[in-house]
Amino acid sequence: QGQGPLVVLSHALGCDLGMWDGVAAALQDRYTVLRYDHRGHGRSPATTGAFTIDDLADDAAALIRAHAGGGPVHFVGLSMGGMTAQALGARHPQLVRSLVIANSASHYDEAARAMWQARIDTVLAQGVTAIAEGAMQRWFTPEFRADQAHGGAAQVAALRAVLEATAPAPYAAACE
């Protein structure tokens, strides 16, 4: 949406392109905004096999080539999207004009890997709903989650529904 230089928005784990609605609306007067759903998220098909951040970067590169004629683009990623941004910049630097990496990591230590493995095990055994409340607590302050007057609680409920609609197998694969 919009018109101008292309900005690609890459979402967080368990989210979909809708997480960028407000940002896209704010940018559309000066930029063409391209949002997409990662593998197994939102309206992208659920996958059953393993994939890597490099695979997600290659997916983004294919999208850029298809919609931007090979770039370069401004690429914005949050969390998993930020990891995708880092891999995209390393693997396909000619496609990137700039990178914004927010709330992301470049690697995880053993303690973090153990936490991720516990989340994978939980999701595969009990579904994504089992980890949804913890995610909402990490993503939003208590005040925002309780805000009825200004729509915070409704936004939290909507994002929780997106998270809970994510199939366990691709969610677990993304965690890996």
Coordinates of N, CA, C and O in Angstrom, one line a residue:
Q1 N 0.8 -1.2 0.0 CA 0.0 0.0 0.0 C 0.9 1.2 0.0 O 2.0 1.2 0.5
G2 N 0.4 2.3 -0.5 CA 1.1 3.6 -0.6 C 1.9 3.8 -1.8 O 1.8 3.0 -2.8
Q3 N 2.8 4.8 -1.8 CA 3.6 5.1 -2.9 C 4.9 5.7 -2.5 O 4.9 6.5 -1.6
G4 N 6.0 5.3 -3.1 CA 7.3 5.8 -2.8 C 8.2 4.6 -2.7 O 8.0 3.5 -3.1
P5 N 9.4 4.9 -2.1 CA 10.4 3.8 -1.9 C 9.7 2.7 -1.1 O 8.9 2.9 -0.3
L6 N 10.2 1.4 -1.4 CA 9.6 0.3 -0.8 C 10.1 0.0 0.6 O 11.3 -0.1 0.8
V7 N 9.2 -0.2 1.5 CA 9.5 -0.7 2.9 C 8.8 -2.0 3.0 O 7.6 -2.2 2.8
V8 N 9.6 -3.0 3.5 CA 9.1 -4.4 3.7 C 9.0 -4.6 5.2 O 10.0 -4.3 5.9
L9 N 7.9 -5.0 5.7 CA 7.7 -5.2 7.2 C 7.6 -6.7 7.5 O 6.7 -7.4 6.9
S10 N 8.4 -7.2 8.3 CA 8.6 -8.6 8.6 C 8.1 -8.9 10.1 O 8.8 -8.3 11.0
H11 N 7.1 -9.7 10.3 CA 6.5 -9.8 11.7 C 7.2 -10.7 12.6 O 8.1 -11.5 12.3
A12 N 6.7 -10.7 13.8 CA 7.3 -11.5 14.9 C 6.7 -12.9 14.9 O 5.6 -13.2 14.3
L13 N 7.3 -13.8 15.6 CA 6.8 -15.2 15.8 C 5.4 -15.2 16.4 O 5.1 -14.5 17.3
G14 N 4.6 -16.0 15.7 CA 3.2 -16.1 16.2 C 2.3 -15.0 15.8 O 1.1 -15.0 16.3
C15 N 2.8 -14.1 15.0 CA 1.9 -13.0 14.6 C 1.7 -13.1 13.1 O 2.0 -14.1 12.5
D16 N 1.1 -12.1 12.5 CA 0.9 -12.1 11.0 C 1.1 -10.6 10.6 O 1.4 -9.7 11.3
L17 N 0.9 -10.4 9.3 CA 1.1 -9.1 8.7 C 0.2 -8.0 9.3 O 0.6 -6.8 9.3
G18 N -0.9 -8.4 10.0 CA -1.8 -7.5 10.6 C -1.1 -6.7 11.8 O -1.6 -5.6 12.1
M19 N 0.0 -7.3 12.3 CA 0.6 -6.6 13.4 C 1.2 -5.2 13.0 O 1.4 -4.3 13.8
W20 N 1.3 -5.0 11.7 CA 1.9 -3.8 11.1 C 0.8 -2.8 10.7 O 1.2 -1.8 10.0
D21 N -0.4 -3.0 10.9 CA -1.5 -2.2 10.4 C -1.2 -0.7 10.7 O -1.3 0.2 9.8
G22 N -1.0 -0.3 11.9 CA -0.8 1.1 12.3 C 0.5 1.6 11.6 O 0.5 2.8 11.2
V23 N 1.6 0.9 11.6 CA 2.8 1.3 11.0 C 2.6 1.5 9.5 O 3.0 2.6 9.0
A24 N 2.0 0.6 8.9 CA 1.7 0.7 7.4 C 0.9 2.0 7.1 O 1.2 2.7 6.2
A25 N -0.1 2.2 7.9 CA -0.9 3.4 7.7 C -0.1 4.7 7.9 O -0.3 5.7 7.1
A26 N 0.8 4.7 8.9 CA 1.6 5.9 9.1 C 2.7 6.1 8.0 O 3.1 7.2 7.7
L27 N 3.1 5.0 7.3 CA 4.1 5.1 6.3 C 3.6 5.3 4.9 O 4.3 5.8 4.0
Q28 N 2.4 5.0 4.6 CA 1.9 4.9 3.3 C 1.9 6.2 2.5 O 1.8 6.2 1.3
D29 N 1.9 7.3 3.2 CA 2.0 8.6 2.5 C 3.3 8.9 1.8 O 3.5 9.7 0.9
R30 N 4.4 8.2 2.3 CA 5.7 8.5 1.8 C 6.4 7.2 1.3 O 7.5 7.3 0.6
Y31 N 5.8 6.1 1.5 CA 6.5 4.8 1.1 C 5.4 3.8 0.6 O 4.3 3.9 0.9
T32 N 5.9 2.9 -0.2 CA 5.1 1.8 -0.6 C 5.4 0.7 0.4 O 6.6 0.4 0.7
V33 N 4.4 0.2 1.1 CA 4.6 -0.7 2.2 C 4.2 -2.1 1.8 O 3.1 -2.3 1.3
L34 N 5.1 -3.1 1.9 CA 4.8 -4.5 1.6 C 4.9 -5.3 2.9 O 6.0 -5.3 3.5
R35 N 3.8 -5.9 3.3 CA 3.8 -6.8 4.4 C 3.5 -8.2 4.0 O 2.8 -8.4 2.9
Y36 N 4.0 -9.2 4.7 CA 3.8 -10.6 4.3 C 3.7 -11.4 5.5 O 4.1 -11.0 6.6
D37 N 3.2 -12.6 5.3 CA 3.1 -13.6 6.4 C 4.2 -14.6 6.2 O 4.4 -15.2 5.1
H38 N 5.0 -14.9 7.3 CA 6.0 -15.9 7.2 C 5.4 -17.3 7.1 O 4.2 -17.5 7.4
R39 N 6.2 -18.3 6.7 CA 5.8 -19.6 6.6 C 5.0 -20.1 7.9 O 5.4 -19.9 9.0
G40 N 3.8 -20.6 7.6 CA 3.0 -21.2 8.7 C 2.3 -20.1 9.6 O 1.7 -20.5 10.6
H41 N 2.4 -18.9 9.2 CA 1.8 -17.8 10.0 C 0.8 -17.1 9.1 O 0.9 -17.0 7.9
G42 N -0.3 -16.6 9.8 CA -1.3 -15.8 9.1 C -1.9 -16.7 7.9 O -2.3 -17.8 8.1
R43 N -1.9 -16.1 6.7 CA -2.5 -16.8 5.6 C -1.5 -17.6 4.8 O -1.9 -18.2 3.7
S44 N -0.2 -17.7 5.2 CA 0.7 -18.5 4.5 C 0.4 -20.0 4.9 O 0.0 -20.2 6.0
P45 N 0.7 -20.9 4.0 CA 0.3 -22.3 4.3 C 1.2 -22.8 5.5 O 2.3 -22.5 5.7
A46 N 0.5 -23.6 6.3 CA 1.2 -24.3 7.4 C 2.1 -25.3 6.8 O 1.8 -26.1 5.9
T47 N 3.3 -25.3 7.4 CA 4.3 -26.3 6.9 C 4.5 -27.4 8.0 O 4.3 -27.1 9.2
T48 N 5.0 -28.5 7.6 CA 5.3 -29.5 8.6 C 6.7 -29.8 8.8 O 7.2 -30.3 9.8
G49 N 7.6 -29.4 7.8 CA 9.0 -29.7 7.9 C 9.7 -28.5 8.6 O 9.2 -27.5 8.9
A50 N 11.0 -28.8 8.9 CA 11.9 -27.9 9.5 C 12.2 -26.8 8.5 O 12.2 -27.0 7.3
F51 N 12.5 -25.6 9.0 CA 13.1 -24.5 8.2 C 14.0 -23.7 9.1 O 13.9 -23.8 10.3
T52 N 14.8 -22.9 8.5 CA 15.8 -22.1 9.2 C 15.5 -20.6 9.0 O 14.7 -20.2 8.1
I53 N 16.2 -19.8 9.7 CA 16.1 -18.3 9.5 C 16.7 -18.0 8.1 O 16.1 -17.1 7.4
D54 N 17.7 -18.8 7.6 CA 18.1 -18.6 6.2 C 17.0 -18.8 5.2 O 16.9 -18.1 4.2
D55 N 16.2 -19.8 5.5 CA 15.0 -20.1 4.6 C 14.1 -18.9 4.6 O 13.5 -18.5 3.6
L56 N 13.8 -18.3 5.8 CA 12.9 -17.2 5.9 C 13.5 -16.0 5.2 O 12.8 -15.2 4.5
A57 N 14.8 -15.8 5.2 CA 15.5 -14.8 4.5 C 15.4 -15.0 3.0 O 15.1 -14.0 2.2
D58 N 15.5 -16.2 2.6 CA 15.4 -16.5 1.1 C 14.0 -16.3 0.7 O 13.7 -15.8 -0.4
D59 N 13.0 -16.6 1.6 CA 11.6 -16.3 1.2 C 11.4 -14.8 1.0 O 10.8 -14.3 0.1
A60 N 12.0 -14.0 1.9 CA 11.9 -12.5 1.8 C 12.6 -12.0 0.6 O 12.0 -11.2 -0.1
A61 N 13.7 -12.6 0.2 CA 14.4 -12.2 -1.0 C 13.6 -12.5 -2.2 O 13.5 -11.7 -3.1
A62 N 12.9 -13.7 -2.2 CA 12.0 -14.0 -3.4 C 10.9 -13.0 -3.5 O 10.5 -12.6 -4.6
L63 N 10.4 -12.6 -2.3 CA 9.3 -11.6 -2.3 C 9.8 -10.3 -2.8 O 9.1 -9.6 -3.7
I64 N 10.9 -9.9 -2.4 CA 11.5 -8.6 -2.9 C 11.7 -8.6 -4.4 O 11.4 -7.7 -5.1
R65 N 12.3 -9.7 -4.9 CA 12.5 -9.8 -6.3 C 11.2 -9.8 -7.1 O 11.2 -9.2 -8.1
A66 N 10.2 -10.4 -6.5 CA 8.9 -10.5 -7.2 C 8.2 -9.1 -7.2 O 7.5 -8.8 -8.2
H67 N 8.3 -8.4 -6.1 CA 7.5 -7.1 -6.0 C 8.3 -5.8 -6.1 O 7.7 -4.8 -6.1
A68 N 9.6 -5.9 -6.0 CA 10.4 -4.7 -6.1 C 11.5 -4.8 -7.2 O 12.4 -3.9 -7.2
G69 N 11.4 -5.8 -8.1 CA 12.3 -5.9 -9.2 C 13.7 -6.1 -8.7 O 14.7 -5.7 -9.4
G70 N 13.9 -6.6 -7.5 CA 15.2 -6.9 -7.0 C 15.8 -5.8 -6.1 O 17.0 -5.8 -5.7
G71 N 14.9 -4.9 -5.6 CA 15.3 -4.0 -4.6 C 16.2 -2.9 -5.1 O 16.2 -2.6 -6.3
P72 N 17.0 -2.2 -4.3 CA 17.0 -2.5 -2.8 C 15.8 -1.9 -2.1 O 15.2 -0.9 -2.6
V73 N 15.5 -2.4 -0.9 CA 14.4 -2.0 -0.1 C 14.8 -1.7 1.3 O 15.9 -2.1 1.7
H74 N 14.0 -0.9 2.0 CA 14.1 -0.7 3.4 C 13.4 -2.0 4.0 O 12.2 -2.2 3.7
F75 N 14.1 -2.7 4.9 CA 13.5 -3.9 5.5 C 13.5 -3.7 7.0 O 14.5 -3.4 7.6
V76 N 12.2 -3.9 7.6 CA 12.0 -3.7 9.0 C 11.5 -5.1 9.6 O 10.6 -5.7 9.1
G77 N 12.2 -5.5 10.6 CA 11.8 -6.8 11.2 C 11.8 -6.7 12.7 O 12.6 -6.1 13.4
L78 N 10.7 -7.3 13.3 CA 10.5 -7.3 14.7 C 10.7 -8.8 15.2 O 10.0 -9.7 14.7
S79 N 11.6 -9.0 16.2 CA 11.8 -10.3 16.8 C 12.2 -11.3 15.7 O 13.3 -11.2 15.1
M80 N 11.4 -12.3 15.4 CA 11.7 -13.3 14.4 C 11.9 -12.5 13.0 O 12.8 -12.9 12.3
G81 N 11.2 -11.5 12.8 CA 11.4 -10.7 11.6 C 12.7 -10.0 11.6 O 13.3 -9.8 10.6
G82 N 13.2 -9.6 12.8 CA 14.5 -9.0 12.9 C 15.6 -10.0 12.6 O 16.7 -9.7 12.1
M83 N 15.4 -11.3 13.1 CA 16.4 -12.3 12.7 C 16.4 -12.6 11.2 O 17.4 -12.8 10.6
T84 N 15.2 -12.5 10.6 CA 15.1 -12.6 9.2 C 15.8 -11.5 8.5 O 16.5 -11.7 7.5
A85 N 15.7 -10.3 9.0 CA 16.3 -9.1 8.5 C 17.9 -9.3 8.5 O 18.5 -9.0 7.5
Q86 N 18.4 -9.8 9.6 CA 19.8 -10.0 9.7 C 20.3 -11.0 8.7 O 21.3 -10.8 8.0
A87 N 19.6 -12.1 8.5 CA 20.0 -13.1 7.5 C 19.8 -12.6 6.1 O 20.6 -12.9 5.2
L88 N 18.8 -11.8 5.9 CA 18.6 -11.2 4.5 C 19.7 -10.3 4.2 O 20.3 -10.4 3.1
G89 N 20.1 -9.5 5.1 CA 21.3 -8.6 4.9 C 22.6 -9.3 4.6 O 23.4 -8.9 3.8
A90 N 22.8 -10.4 5.3 CA 24.0 -11.2 5.1 C 24.0 -12.0 3.8 O 25.0 -12.1 3.1
R91 N 22.8 -12.6 3.5 CA 22.7 -13.5 2.4 C 22.4 -12.8 1.0 O 22.8 -13.2 0.0
H92 N 21.7 -11.6 1.1 CA 21.2 -10.9 -0.1 C 21.5 -9.4 0.1 O 20.5 -8.6 0.0
P93 N 22.7 -9.0 0.3 CA 22.9 -7.6 0.6 C 22.5 -6.6 -0.5 O 22.1 -5.5 -0.2
Q94 N 22.5 -7.1 -1.7 CA 22.1 -6.3 -2.9 C 20.6 -5.9 -2.9 O 20.2 -5.0 -3.5
L95 N 19.8 -6.6 -2.1 CA 18.4 -6.4 -2.0 C 18.0 -5.4 -0.9 O 16.9 -5.0 -0.8
V96 N 19.0 -5.0 -0.1 CA 18.7 -4.2 1.1 C 19.3 -2.8 1.0 O 20.5 -2.7 0.8
R97 N 18.5 -1.8 1.2 CA 19.0 -0.4 1.3 C 19.2 -0.1 2.7 O 20.2 0.6 3.0
S98 N 18.3 -0.5 3.6 CA 18.5 -0.3 5.0 C 17.8 -1.4 5.8 O 16.9 -2.1 5.3
L99 N 18.3 -1.6 7.0 CA 17.7 -2.6 7.9 C 17.3 -2.0 9.2 O 18.1 -1.2 9.8
V100 N 16.1 -2.3 9.7 CA 15.7 -2.0 11.0 C 15.4 -3.3 11.7 O 14.6 -4.1 11.3
I101 N 16.2 -3.5 12.8 CA 16.0 -4.8 13.6 C 15.6 -4.4 15.0 O 16.3 -3.7 15.7
A102 N 14.4 -4.8 15.3 CA 13.8 -4.4 16.6 C 13.5 -5.7 17.5 O 13.0 -6.7 17.0
N103 N 13.9 -5.6 18.8 CA 13.6 -6.6 19.8 C 14.0 -8.0 19.2 O 13.1 -8.9 19.2
S104 N 15.2 -8.1 18.8 CA 15.6 -9.3 18.2 C 17.0 -9.8 18.7 O 17.6 -9.0 19.5
A105 N 17.4 -10.9 18.3 CA 18.7 -11.5 18.7 C 19.5 -12.0 17.5 O 18.9 -12.2 16.5
S106 N 20.8 -12.1 17.6 CA 21.5 -12.7 16.6 C 21.9 -14.2 16.9 O 22.3 -14.9 16.0
H107 N 21.8 -14.5 18.1 CA 22.1 -15.9 18.6 C 21.5 -16.1 20.0 O 21.2 -15.1 20.6
Y108 N 21.4 -17.3 20.4 CA 20.9 -17.7 21.7 C 21.9 -18.5 22.5 O 22.5 -19.4 21.9
D109 N 22.1 -18.2 23.8 CA 23.0 -19.1 24.6 C 22.3 -20.3 25.0 O 21.1 -20.5 24.7
E110 N 23.0 -21.2 25.7 CA 22.4 -22.5 26.1 C 21.1 -22.3 27.0 O 20.2 -23.1 26.8
A111 N 21.1 -21.4 27.9 CA 20.0 -21.2 28.7 C 18.7 -20.8 27.9 O 17.6 -21.3 28.1
A112 N 19.0 -19.9 26.9 CA 17.9 -19.5 26.1 C 17.4 -20.6 25.2 O 16.2 -20.8 25.0
R113 N 18.3 -21.4 24.7 CA 18.0 -22.6 23.9 C 17.1 -23.6 24.7 O 16.2 -24.1 24.1
A114 N 17.4 -23.7 26.0 CA 16.6 -24.6 26.8 C 15.2 -24.1 27.0 O 14.2 -24.8 26.9
M115 N 15.1 -22.7 27.1 CA 13.7 -22.1 27.2 C 13.0 -22.3 25.9 O 11.8 -22.7 26.0
W116 N 13.6 -22.2 24.8 CA 13.0 -22.4 23.5 C 12.6 -23.8 23.3 O 11.5 -24.1 22.8
Q117 N 13.4 -24.8 23.8 CA 13.0 -26.2 23.6 C 11.8 -26.5 24.5 O 11.0 -27.3 24.1
A118 N 11.8 -25.9 25.7 CA 10.6 -26.1 26.5 C 9.3 -25.6 25.9 O 8.3 -26.2 25.9
R119 N 9.4 -24.4 25.2 CA 8.3 -23.9 24.5 C 7.9 -24.8 23.3 O 6.7 -25.0 23.1
I120 N 8.9 -25.3 22.6 CA 8.6 -26.2 21.5 C 7.8 -27.4 22.0 O 6.8 -27.8 21.4
D121 N 8.4 -28.0 23.1 CA 7.8 -29.2 23.6 C 6.3 -29.0 24.1 O 5.4 -29.8 23.8
T122 N 6.1 -27.8 24.7 CA 4.7 -27.5 25.1 C 3.8 -27.3 24.0 O 2.7 -27.8 24.0
V123 N 4.2 -26.6 23.0 CA 3.4 -26.3 21.8 C 3.0 -27.6 21.1 O 1.9 -27.8 20.7
L124 N 4.0 -28.4 20.9 CA 3.8 -29.7 20.2 C 2.9 -30.6 21.0 O 2.1 -31.4 20.4
A125 N 2.9 -30.6 22.3 CA 2.1 -31.4 23.1 C 0.7 -30.9 23.4 O -0.3 -31.6 23.5
Q126 N 0.6 -29.5 23.6 CA -0.6 -28.9 24.0 C -1.2 -27.9 23.1 O -2.3 -27.4 23.3
G127 N -0.5 -27.5 22.0 CA -1.0 -26.5 21.1 C -0.5 -25.1 21.5 O 0.1 -24.9 22.6
V128 N -0.6 -24.2 20.6 CA -0.2 -22.8 20.8 C -0.9 -22.1 21.9 O -0.4 -21.3 22.6
T129 N -2.2 -22.4 22.1 CA -3.0 -21.8 23.2 C -2.3 -21.9 24.6 O -2.4 -21.0 25.4
A130 N -1.5 -23.0 24.8 CA -0.9 -23.3 26.1 C 0.2 -22.2 26.4 O 0.5 -22.0 27.6
I131 N 0.7 -21.6 25.4 CA 1.8 -20.6 25.6 C 1.3 -19.1 25.4 O 2.0 -18.2 25.6
A132 N 0.0 -19.0 25.0 CA -0.5 -17.7 24.6 C -0.5 -16.6 25.8 O -0.1 -15.5 25.5
E133 N -0.9 -17.0 26.9 CA -1.0 -16.1 28.0 C 0.4 -15.5 28.4 O 0.6 -14.3 28.6
G134 N 1.4 -16.4 28.4 CA 2.8 -16.0 28.6 C 3.3 -15.0 27.6 O 4.0 -14.0 27.9
A135 N 2.9 -15.3 26.3 CA 3.3 -14.3 25.3 C 2.7 -13.0 25.5 O 3.3 -11.9 25.3
M136 N 1.4 -12.9 25.8 CA 0.7 -11.7 26.0 C 1.4 -10.9 27.1 O 1.5 -9.7 27.1
Q137 N 1.8 -11.6 28.2 CA 2.5 -10.9 29.3 C 3.8 -10.4 28.9 O 4.2 -9.3 29.4
R138 N 4.5 -11.1 28.0 CA 5.8 -10.6 27.5 C 5.6 -9.4 26.5 O 6.5 -8.5 26.5
W139 N 4.6 -9.5 25.7 CA 4.4 -8.5 24.7 C 3.8 -7.2 25.1 O 4.0 -6.1 24.5
F140 N 3.0 -7.2 26.2 CA 2.2 -6.0 26.6 C 2.3 -5.8 28.1 O 2.3 -6.8 28.8
T141 N 2.3 -4.6 28.4 CA 2.3 -4.2 29.9 C 0.9 -4.6 30.5 O -0.1 -4.7 29.8
P142 N 0.9 -4.8 31.8 CA -0.4 -5.1 32.5 C -1.4 -4.0 32.2 O -2.6 -4.2 32.0
E143 N -1.0 -2.7 32.2 CA -1.9 -1.6 32.0 C -2.5 -1.7 30.6 O -3.7 -1.4 30.4
F144 N -1.7 -1.9 29.6 CA -2.2 -2.0 28.2 C -3.2 -3.2 28.1 O -4.2 -3.1 27.4
R145 N -2.9 -4.3 28.7 CA -3.7 -5.5 28.6 C -5.1 -5.3 29.2 O -6.1 -5.8 28.8
A146 N -5.1 -4.4 30.3 CA -6.4 -4.1 31.0 C -7.1 -2.9 30.4 O -8.2 -2.7 30.8
D147 N -6.5 -2.2 29.5 CA -7.1 -0.9 29.0 C -8.3 -1.2 28.1 O -8.2 -1.6 27.0
Q148 N -9.5 -0.9 28.7 CA -10.8 -1.1 28.0 C -11.1 0.2 27.3 O -11.7 0.2 26.2
A149 N -10.8 1.4 27.9 CA -11.2 2.7 27.4 C -10.6 3.0 26.1 O -11.2 3.7 25.2
H150 N -9.3 2.7 25.9 CA -8.6 3.1 24.6 C -8.3 2.0 23.7 O -7.5 2.1 22.8
G151 N -8.9 0.8 23.9 CA -8.7 -0.3 23.0 C -7.6 -1.2 23.2 O -7.4 -2.1 22.4
G152 N -6.8 -1.0 24.2 CA -5.6 -1.9 24.5 C -6.0 -3.4 24.6 O -5.5 -4.3 24.0
A153 N -7.0 -3.6 25.5 CA -7.5 -5.0 25.7 C -8.0 -5.6 24.4 O -7.8 -6.8 24.2
A154 N -8.7 -4.9 23.6 CA -9.2 -5.4 22.3 C -8.0 -5.7 21.4 O -8.0 -6.8 20.7
Q155 N -7.0 -4.9 21.4 CA -5.8 -5.2 20.5 C -5.1 -6.5 21.0 O -4.6 -7.3 20.2
V156 N -5.0 -6.6 22.3 CA -4.4 -7.8 22.9 C -5.2 -9.0 22.5 O -4.6 -10.0 22.1
A157 N -6.5 -8.9 22.7 CA -7.3 -10.1 22.3 C -7.2 -10.5 20.8 O -7.1 -11.7 20.5
A158 N -7.1 -9.5 20.0 CA -7.0 -9.7 18.5 C -5.6 -10.4 18.2 O -5.6 -11.4 17.5
L159 N -4.6 -9.9 18.8 CA -3.3 -10.5 18.6 C -3.2 -11.9 19.2 O -2.6 -12.8 18.6
R160 N -3.8 -12.1 20.4 CA -3.9 -13.4 21.0 C -4.6 -14.4 20.0 O -4.1 -15.6 19.9
A161 N -5.6 -14.0 19.4 CA -6.4 -14.9 18.5 C -5.5 -15.2 17.3 O -5.5 -16.4 16.8
V162 N -4.7 -14.3 16.8 CA -3.8 -14.6 15.7 C -2.7 -15.7 16.2 O -2.5 -16.6 15.5
L163 N -2.2 -15.4 17.3 CA -1.2 -16.4 17.9 C -1.8 -17.8 18.0 O -1.2 -18.8 17.6
E164 N -3.0 -17.8 18.6 CA -3.6 -19.1 18.9 C -4.1 -19.8 17.6 O -4.2 -21.1 17.6
A165 N -4.2 -19.1 16.5 CA -4.6 -19.7 15.2 C -3.4 -20.2 14.5 O -3.5 -20.9 13.5
T166 N -2.2 -20.0 15.0 CA -1.0 -20.5 14.3 C -0.9 -22.0 14.6 O -1.0 -22.4 15.8
A167 N -0.6 -22.8 13.6 CA -0.5 -24.2 13.8 C 0.7 -24.6 14.6 O 1.7 -23.9 14.4
P168 N 0.6 -25.6 15.4 CA 1.7 -25.9 16.3 C 3.0 -26.3 15.5 O 4.1 -25.9 15.9
A169 N 2.9 -27.1 14.5 CA 4.2 -27.5 13.8 C 5.0 -26.4 13.2 O 6.2 -26.3 13.5
P170 N 4.4 -25.4 12.5 CA 5.2 -24.3 12.0 C 5.7 -23.4 13.1 O 6.8 -22.8 13.0
Y171 N 4.9 -23.2 14.1 CA 5.3 -22.4 15.2 C 6.5 -23.0 15.9 O 7.5 -22.3 16.1
A172 N 6.5 -24.3 16.1 CA 7.6 -25.0 16.7 C 8.8 -25.0 15.8 O 10.0 -24.7 16.3
A173 N 8.6 -25.1 14.5 CA 9.7 -25.0 13.6 C 10.4 -23.6 13.6 O 11.6 -23.5 13.5
A174 N 9.6 -22.6 13.7 CA 10.1 -21.3 13.8 C 10.9 -21.1 15.1 O 11.9 -20.4 15.1
C175 N 10.4 -21.7 16.2 CA 11.2 -21.6 17.4 C 12.5 -22.2 17.3 O 13.5 -21.8 17.8
E176 N 12.6 -23.3 16.6 CA 13.9 -24.0 16.4 C 14.8 -23.2 15.6 O 16.0 -23.3 15.8

